[in-house]
CSV table of C-alpha atoms in Angstrom, one decimal:
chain,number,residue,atom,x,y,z
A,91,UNK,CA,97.9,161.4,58.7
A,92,UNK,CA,95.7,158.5,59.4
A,93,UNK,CA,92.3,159.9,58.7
A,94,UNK,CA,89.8,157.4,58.8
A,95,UNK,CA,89.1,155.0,62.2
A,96,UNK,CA,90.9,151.9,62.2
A,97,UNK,CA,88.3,149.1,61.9
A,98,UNK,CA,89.7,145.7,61.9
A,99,UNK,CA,88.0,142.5,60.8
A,100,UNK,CA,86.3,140.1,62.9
A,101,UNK,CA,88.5,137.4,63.4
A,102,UNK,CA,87.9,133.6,64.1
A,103,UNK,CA,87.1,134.3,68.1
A,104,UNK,CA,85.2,137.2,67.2
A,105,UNK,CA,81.1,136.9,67.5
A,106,UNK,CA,79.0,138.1,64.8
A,107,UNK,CA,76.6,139.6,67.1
A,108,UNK,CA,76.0,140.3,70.7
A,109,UNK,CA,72.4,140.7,72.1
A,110,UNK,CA,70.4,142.6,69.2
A,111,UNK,CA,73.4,144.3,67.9
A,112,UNK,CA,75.5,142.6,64.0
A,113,UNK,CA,79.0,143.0,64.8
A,114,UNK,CA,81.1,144.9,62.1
A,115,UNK,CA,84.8,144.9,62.8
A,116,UNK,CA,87.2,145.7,66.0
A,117,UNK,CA,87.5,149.2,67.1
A,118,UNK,CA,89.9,148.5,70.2
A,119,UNK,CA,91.3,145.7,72.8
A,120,UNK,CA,92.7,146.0,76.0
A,121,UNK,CA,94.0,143.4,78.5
A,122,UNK,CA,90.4,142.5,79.9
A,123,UNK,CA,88.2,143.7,77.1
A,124,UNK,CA,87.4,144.2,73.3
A,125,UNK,CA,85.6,147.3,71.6
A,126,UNK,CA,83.9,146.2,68.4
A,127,UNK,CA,81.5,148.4,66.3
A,128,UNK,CA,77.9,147.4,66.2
A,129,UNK,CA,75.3,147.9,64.5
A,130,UNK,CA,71.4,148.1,65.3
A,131,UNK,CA,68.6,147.0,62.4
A,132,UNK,CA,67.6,150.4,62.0
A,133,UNK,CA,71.2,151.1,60.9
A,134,UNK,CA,72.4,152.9,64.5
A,135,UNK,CA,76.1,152.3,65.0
A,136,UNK,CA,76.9,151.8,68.3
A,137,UNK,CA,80.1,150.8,70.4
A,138,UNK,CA,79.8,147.2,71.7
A,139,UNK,CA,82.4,146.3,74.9
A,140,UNK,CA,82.8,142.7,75.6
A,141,UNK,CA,85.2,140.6,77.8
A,142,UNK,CA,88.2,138.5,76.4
A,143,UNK,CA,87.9,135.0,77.9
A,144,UNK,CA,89.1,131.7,76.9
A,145,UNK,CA,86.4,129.4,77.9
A,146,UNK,CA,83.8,130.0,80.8
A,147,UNK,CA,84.0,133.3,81.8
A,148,UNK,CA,85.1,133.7,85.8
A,149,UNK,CA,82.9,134.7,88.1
A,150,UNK,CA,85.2,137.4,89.5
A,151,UNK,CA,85.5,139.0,85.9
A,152,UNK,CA,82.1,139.1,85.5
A,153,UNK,CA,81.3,140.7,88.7
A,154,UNK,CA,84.2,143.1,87.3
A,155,UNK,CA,82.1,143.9,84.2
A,156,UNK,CA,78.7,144.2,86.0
A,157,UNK,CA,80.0,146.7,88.2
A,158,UNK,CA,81.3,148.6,85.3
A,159,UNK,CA,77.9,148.5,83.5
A,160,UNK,CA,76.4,149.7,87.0
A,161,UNK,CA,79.3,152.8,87.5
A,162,UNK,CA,78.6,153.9,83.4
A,163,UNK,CA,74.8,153.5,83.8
A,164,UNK,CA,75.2,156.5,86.3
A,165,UNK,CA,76.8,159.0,83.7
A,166,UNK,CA,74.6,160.6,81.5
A,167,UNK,CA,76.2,163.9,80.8
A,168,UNK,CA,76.8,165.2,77.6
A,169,UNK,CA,80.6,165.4,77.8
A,170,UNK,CA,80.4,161.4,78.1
A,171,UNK,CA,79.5,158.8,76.4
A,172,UNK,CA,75.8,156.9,77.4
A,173,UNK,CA,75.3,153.2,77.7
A,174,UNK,CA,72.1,152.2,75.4
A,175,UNK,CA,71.8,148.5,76.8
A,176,UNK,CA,74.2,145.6,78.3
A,177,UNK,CA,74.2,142.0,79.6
A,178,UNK,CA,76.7,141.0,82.2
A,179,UNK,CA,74.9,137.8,83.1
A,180,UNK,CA,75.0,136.1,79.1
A,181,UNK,CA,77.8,133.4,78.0
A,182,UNK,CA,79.9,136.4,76.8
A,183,UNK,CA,78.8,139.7,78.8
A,184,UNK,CA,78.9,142.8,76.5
A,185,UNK,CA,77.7,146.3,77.2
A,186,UNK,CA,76.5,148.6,74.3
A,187,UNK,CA,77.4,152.2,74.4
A,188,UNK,CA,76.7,155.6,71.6
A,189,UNK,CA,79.3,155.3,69.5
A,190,UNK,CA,81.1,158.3,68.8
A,191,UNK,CA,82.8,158.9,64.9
A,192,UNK,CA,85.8,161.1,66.3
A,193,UNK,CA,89.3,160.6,67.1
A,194,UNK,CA,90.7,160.4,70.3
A,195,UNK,CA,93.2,163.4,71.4
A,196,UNK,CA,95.8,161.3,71.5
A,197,UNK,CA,95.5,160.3,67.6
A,198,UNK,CA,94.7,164.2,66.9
A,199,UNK,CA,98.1,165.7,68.8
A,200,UNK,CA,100.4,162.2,66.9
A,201,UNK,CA,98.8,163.4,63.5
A,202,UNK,CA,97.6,167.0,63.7
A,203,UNK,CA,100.6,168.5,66.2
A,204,UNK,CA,99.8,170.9,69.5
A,205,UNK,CA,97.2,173.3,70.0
A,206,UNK,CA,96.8,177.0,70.8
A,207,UNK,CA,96.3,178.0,74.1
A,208,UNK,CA,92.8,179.3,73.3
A,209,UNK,CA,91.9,175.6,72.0
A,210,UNK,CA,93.2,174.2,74.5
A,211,UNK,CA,91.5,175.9,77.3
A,212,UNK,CA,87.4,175.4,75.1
A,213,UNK,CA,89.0,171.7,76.1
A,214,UNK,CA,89.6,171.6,79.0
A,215,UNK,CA,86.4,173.6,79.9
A,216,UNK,CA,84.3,170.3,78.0
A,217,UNK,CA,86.9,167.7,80.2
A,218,UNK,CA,85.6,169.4,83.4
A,219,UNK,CA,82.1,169.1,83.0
A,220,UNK,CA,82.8,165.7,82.5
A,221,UNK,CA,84.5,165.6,85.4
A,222,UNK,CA,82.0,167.1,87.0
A,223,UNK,CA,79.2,165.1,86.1
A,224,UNK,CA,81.5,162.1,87.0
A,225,UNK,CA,82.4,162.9,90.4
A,226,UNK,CA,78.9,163.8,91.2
A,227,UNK,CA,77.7,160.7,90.6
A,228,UNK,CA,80.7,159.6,93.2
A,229,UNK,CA,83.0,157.9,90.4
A,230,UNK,CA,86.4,158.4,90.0
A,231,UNK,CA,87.5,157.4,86.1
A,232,UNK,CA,91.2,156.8,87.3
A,233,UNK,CA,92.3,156.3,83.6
A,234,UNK,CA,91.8,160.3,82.3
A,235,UNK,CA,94.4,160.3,79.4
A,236,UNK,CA,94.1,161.7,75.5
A,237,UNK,CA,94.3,158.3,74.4
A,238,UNK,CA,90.4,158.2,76.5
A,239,UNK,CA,89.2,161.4,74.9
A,240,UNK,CA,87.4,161.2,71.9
A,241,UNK,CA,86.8,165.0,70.2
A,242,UNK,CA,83.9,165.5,67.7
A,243,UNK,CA,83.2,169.1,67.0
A,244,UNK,CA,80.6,169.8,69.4
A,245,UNK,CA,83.1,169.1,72.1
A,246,UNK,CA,85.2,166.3,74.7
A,247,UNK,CA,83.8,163.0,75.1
A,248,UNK,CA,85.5,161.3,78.3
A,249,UNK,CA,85.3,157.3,77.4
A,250,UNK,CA,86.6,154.5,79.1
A,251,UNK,CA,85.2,153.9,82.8
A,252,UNK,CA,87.0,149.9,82.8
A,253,UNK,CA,88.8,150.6,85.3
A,254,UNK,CA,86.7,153.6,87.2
A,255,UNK,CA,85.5,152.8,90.9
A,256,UNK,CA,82.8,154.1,93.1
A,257,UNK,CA,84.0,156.1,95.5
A,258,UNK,CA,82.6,153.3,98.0
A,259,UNK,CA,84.8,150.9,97.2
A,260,UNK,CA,88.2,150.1,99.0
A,261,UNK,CA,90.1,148.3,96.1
A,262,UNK,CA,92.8,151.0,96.1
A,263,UNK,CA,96.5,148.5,95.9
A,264,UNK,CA,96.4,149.1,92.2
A,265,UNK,CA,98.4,151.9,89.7
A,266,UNK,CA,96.3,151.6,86.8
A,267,UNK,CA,96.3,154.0,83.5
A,268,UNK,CA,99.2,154.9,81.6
A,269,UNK,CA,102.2,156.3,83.6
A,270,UNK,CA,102.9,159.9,82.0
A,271,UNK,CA,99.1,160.5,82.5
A,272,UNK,CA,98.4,159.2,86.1
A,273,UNK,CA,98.7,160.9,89.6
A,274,UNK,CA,101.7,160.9,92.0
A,275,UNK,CA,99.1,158.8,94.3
A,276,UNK,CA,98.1,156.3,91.8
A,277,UNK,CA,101.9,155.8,91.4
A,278,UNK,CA,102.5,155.5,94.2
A,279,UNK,CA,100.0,153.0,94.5
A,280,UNK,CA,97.4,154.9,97.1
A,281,UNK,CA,93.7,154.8,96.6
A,282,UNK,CA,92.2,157.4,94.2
A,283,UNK,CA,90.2,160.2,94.7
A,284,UNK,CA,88.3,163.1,92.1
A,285,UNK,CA,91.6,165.0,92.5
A,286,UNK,CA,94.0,161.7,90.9
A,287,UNK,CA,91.5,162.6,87.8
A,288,UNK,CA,92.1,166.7,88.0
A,289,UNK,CA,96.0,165.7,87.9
A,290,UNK,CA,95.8,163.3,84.9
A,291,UNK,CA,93.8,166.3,83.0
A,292,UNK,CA,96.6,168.1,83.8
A,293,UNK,CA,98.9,166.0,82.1
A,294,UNK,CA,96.9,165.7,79.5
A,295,UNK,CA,95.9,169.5,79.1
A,296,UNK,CA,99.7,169.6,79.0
A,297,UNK,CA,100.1,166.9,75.9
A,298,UNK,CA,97.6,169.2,74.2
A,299,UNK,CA,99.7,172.6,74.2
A,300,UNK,CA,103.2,171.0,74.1
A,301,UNK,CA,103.0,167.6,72.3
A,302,UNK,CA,104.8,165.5,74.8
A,303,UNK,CA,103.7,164.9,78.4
A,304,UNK,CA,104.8,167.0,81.3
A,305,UNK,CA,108.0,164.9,82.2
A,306,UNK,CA,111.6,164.8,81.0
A,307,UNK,CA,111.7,162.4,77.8
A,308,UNK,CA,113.9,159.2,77.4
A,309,UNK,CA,113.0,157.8,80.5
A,310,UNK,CA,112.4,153.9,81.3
A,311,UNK,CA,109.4,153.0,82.9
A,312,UNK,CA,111.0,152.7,86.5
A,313,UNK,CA,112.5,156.0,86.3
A,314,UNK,CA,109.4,157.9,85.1
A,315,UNK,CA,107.4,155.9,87.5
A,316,UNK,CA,109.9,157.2,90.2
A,317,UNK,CA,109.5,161.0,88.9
A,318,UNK,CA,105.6,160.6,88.3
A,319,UNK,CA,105.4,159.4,92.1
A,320,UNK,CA,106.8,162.7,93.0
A,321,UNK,CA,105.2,164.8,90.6
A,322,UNK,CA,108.7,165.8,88.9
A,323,UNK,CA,107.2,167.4,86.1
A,324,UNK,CA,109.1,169.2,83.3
A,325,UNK,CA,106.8,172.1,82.0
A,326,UNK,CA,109.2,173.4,79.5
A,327,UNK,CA,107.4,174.6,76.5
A,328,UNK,CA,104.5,175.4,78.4
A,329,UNK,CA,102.6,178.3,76.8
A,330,UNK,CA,102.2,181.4,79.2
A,331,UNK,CA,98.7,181.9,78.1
A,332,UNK,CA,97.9,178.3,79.6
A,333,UNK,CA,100.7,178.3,82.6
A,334,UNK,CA,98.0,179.0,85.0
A,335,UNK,CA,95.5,177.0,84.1
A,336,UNK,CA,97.7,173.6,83.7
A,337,UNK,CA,100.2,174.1,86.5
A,338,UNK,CA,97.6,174.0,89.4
A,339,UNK,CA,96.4,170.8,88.3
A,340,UNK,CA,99.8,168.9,88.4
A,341,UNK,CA,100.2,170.0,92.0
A,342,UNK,CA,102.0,167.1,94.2
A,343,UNK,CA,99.2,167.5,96.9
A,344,UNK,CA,96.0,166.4,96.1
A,345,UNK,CA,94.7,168.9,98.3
A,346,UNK,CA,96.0,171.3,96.3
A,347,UNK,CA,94.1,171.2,93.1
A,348,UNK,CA,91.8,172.9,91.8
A,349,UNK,CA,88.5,171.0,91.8
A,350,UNK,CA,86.6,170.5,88.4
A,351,UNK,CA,83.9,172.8,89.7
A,352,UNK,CA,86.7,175.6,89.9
A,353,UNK,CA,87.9,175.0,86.4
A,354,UNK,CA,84.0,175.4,85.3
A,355,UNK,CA,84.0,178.6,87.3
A,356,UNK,CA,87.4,180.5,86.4
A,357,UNK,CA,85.5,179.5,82.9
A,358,UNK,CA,82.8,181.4,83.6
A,359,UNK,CA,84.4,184.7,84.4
A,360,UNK,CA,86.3,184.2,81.3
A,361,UNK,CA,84.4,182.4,78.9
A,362,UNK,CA,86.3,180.1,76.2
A,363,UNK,CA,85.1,179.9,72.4
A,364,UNK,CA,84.7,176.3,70.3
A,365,UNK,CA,85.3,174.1,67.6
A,366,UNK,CA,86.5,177.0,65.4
A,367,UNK,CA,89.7,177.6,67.5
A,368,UNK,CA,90.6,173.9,66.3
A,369,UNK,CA,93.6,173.9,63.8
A,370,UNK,CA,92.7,173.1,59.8
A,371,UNK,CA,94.6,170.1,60.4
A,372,UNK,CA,92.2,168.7,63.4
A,373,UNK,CA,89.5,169.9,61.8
A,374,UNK,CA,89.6,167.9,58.8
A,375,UNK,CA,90.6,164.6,61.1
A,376,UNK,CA,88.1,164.9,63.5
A,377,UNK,CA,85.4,165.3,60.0
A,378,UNK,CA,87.2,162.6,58.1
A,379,UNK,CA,86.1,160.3,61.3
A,380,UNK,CA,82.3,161.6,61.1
A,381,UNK,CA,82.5,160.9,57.2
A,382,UNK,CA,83.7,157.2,57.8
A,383,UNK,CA,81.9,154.7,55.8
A,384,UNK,CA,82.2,151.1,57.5
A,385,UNK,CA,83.2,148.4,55.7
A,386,UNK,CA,80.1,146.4,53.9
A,387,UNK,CA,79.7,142.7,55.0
A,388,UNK,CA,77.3,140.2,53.2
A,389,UNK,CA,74.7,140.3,55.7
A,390,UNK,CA,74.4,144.2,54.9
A,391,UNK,CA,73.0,143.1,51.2
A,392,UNK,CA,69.5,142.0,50.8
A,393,UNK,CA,67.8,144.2,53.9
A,394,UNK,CA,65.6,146.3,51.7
A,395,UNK,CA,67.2,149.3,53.1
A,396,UNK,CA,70.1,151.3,53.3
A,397,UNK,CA,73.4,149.7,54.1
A,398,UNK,CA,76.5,150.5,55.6
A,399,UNK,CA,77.8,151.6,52.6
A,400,UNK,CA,75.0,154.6,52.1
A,401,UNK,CA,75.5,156.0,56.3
A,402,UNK,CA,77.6,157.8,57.6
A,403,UNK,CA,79.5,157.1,60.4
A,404,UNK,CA,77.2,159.0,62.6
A,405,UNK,CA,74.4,156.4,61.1
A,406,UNK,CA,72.5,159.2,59.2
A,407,UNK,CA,72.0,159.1,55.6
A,408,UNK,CA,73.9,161.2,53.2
A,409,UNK,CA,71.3,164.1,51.8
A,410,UNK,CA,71.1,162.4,48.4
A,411,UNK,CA,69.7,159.2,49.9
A,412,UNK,CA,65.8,158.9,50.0
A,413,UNK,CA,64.3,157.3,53.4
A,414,UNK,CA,64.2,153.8,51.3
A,415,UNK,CA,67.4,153.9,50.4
A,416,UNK,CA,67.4,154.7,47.3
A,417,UNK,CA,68.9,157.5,45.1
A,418,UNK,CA,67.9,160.2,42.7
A,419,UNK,CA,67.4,158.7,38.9
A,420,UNK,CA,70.0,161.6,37.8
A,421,UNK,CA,72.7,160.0,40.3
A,422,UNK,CA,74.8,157.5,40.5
A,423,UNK,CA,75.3,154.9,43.6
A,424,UNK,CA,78.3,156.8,44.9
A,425,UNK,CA,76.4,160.0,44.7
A,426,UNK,CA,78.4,161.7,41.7
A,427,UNK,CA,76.5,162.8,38.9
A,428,UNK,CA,77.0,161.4,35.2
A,429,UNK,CA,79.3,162.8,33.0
């Protein structure tokens, strides 16, 4: 198991801060973007996304990133993640987001195995509200997938809207999102709608209870491509307990599935339970990633307060620390008591 986040150092091209926030190391990179973890004075860590660009950044890219600023500034529900502040018109635009000290459900199922049908359903409860608030606010994420799911205790966190449109838009040519985890339509290279997202948290409902995704392994990309396009699905393994919640969602016809607002209700007449149905071996991921201590740099030295060394991920301070950063005579810096 991996435990801990997977912070990387900032490298030569790396800033050292965007607007107000110090940068600390890399969280993530995609083809158009970076993910680095920030952190405010007060000691707040936060997720900072920025473009990757040689050079001037092009205008097209940075209407691109505005518009994705605009689309996340419209979700603020609690199953997703909210943007604290952003700059798409600076040298290098960045947008700052809450960070969130949890694994994603792709790391948890890699390292921790399946989960119970019980678990699986309090999840899939948190991923339709967040649906829900999503496609009230007439966006369509288009990249649902547990490698986008981030799981703290309290419940789901849907993250990632790069590559999520309005609903207004007509930008629809593109398959986007990772093949086992997008929508026959998306494959097929059709425009998206809230139901390509209920299919792709089908599939990933599915990774959940089984451990692979719901088509036959050992396939090349063209030929799962080919059986994703007709929704040839392979629920083998599927748990009876979550057969009837899963298998609506990977229906071929968009029409067909359930909506989010279904989910929430079929919820409601039978009501799921929380963080305690987790496996031990989630558990103690998804709390090793809360615990996470970032890496000290030497601009953390010298503040007159705590450091990153004495917060937790979360950016509170252990219960030993004082509000000045100091620590109990009888205790030593890493909290331990003298022999």
């Amino acid at each position: 198991m991996t435990g801990t986040p997977q912070v990387r150092p900032l490298q030569g091209d790396d800033p050292e801060r965007l607007g107000s926030y110090r940068l600390i190391g890399r969280v993530g990179a995609g083809g158009m973007g970076r993910v680095y973890l920030g952190r405010t004075v007060s000691g707040r860590l936060v997720a900072v996304k920025t473009l990757l660009a040689e050079g001037e950044v092009a205008e097209s890219d940075r209407r691109r990133f505005a518009r994705e600023v605009a689309l996340a500034r419209r979700v603020t529900g609690v199953f997703t993640v909210s943007v604290l502040d952003a700059d798409a018109d600076g040298p290098r635009p960045w947008m700052a987001t809450e960070y969130v000290p949890a694994p994603s459900l792709a790391e948890l199922v890699r390292d921790g195995g399946a989960l119970s049908p019980a678990a699986v359903r309090w999840i899939a409860a948190g991923m339709a509200e967040a649906l829900v608030d999503l496609h009230r606010a007439e966006i369509v994420h288009r990249d649902v997938k547990p490698g986008n799911v981030l799981l703290p205790l309290t419940g789901p966190r849907l993250i990632d809207f790069g590559i999520s449109h309005a609903l207004d838009l007509t930008r629809t040519s593109l398959t986007l999102g990772t093949i086992a985890f997008t929508s026959p339509e998306q494959a097929r290279g059709e425009g998206s709608t809230p139901a390509s997202d209920v299919y792709s948290t089908g599939a990933t409902l599915f990774h959940l209870a089984t451990g692979r995704p719901p088509y036959e392994p050992g396939a090349d990309a063209f030929r799962l491509l080919a059986r994703v396009q007709q929704a040839e699905v392979s629920l083998t393994g599927l748990p009876p307990d979550v057969d009837d919640l899963i298998r609506p969602l990977l229906h071929l016809d968009p029409a067909a599935r359930p909506t989010p607002a279904d989910l929430l209700a079929a919820f409601e007449r039978r009501p799921t339970g929380g963080s305690e149905l987790l496996p031990t071996a989630w558990t103690s991921l998804i709390r090793s990633h809360h615990d996470y201590v970032p890496p000290v740099s030497p601009a953390d030295h010298g503040s007159g307060g705590p450091g990153p060394a004495d917060l937790k991920a979360d950016g509170s301070r252990p219960a030993d620390l004082k509000a000045d950063g100091s620590r109990p005579a009888d205790l030593k810096a890493d909290g331990s008591r003298p022999a």
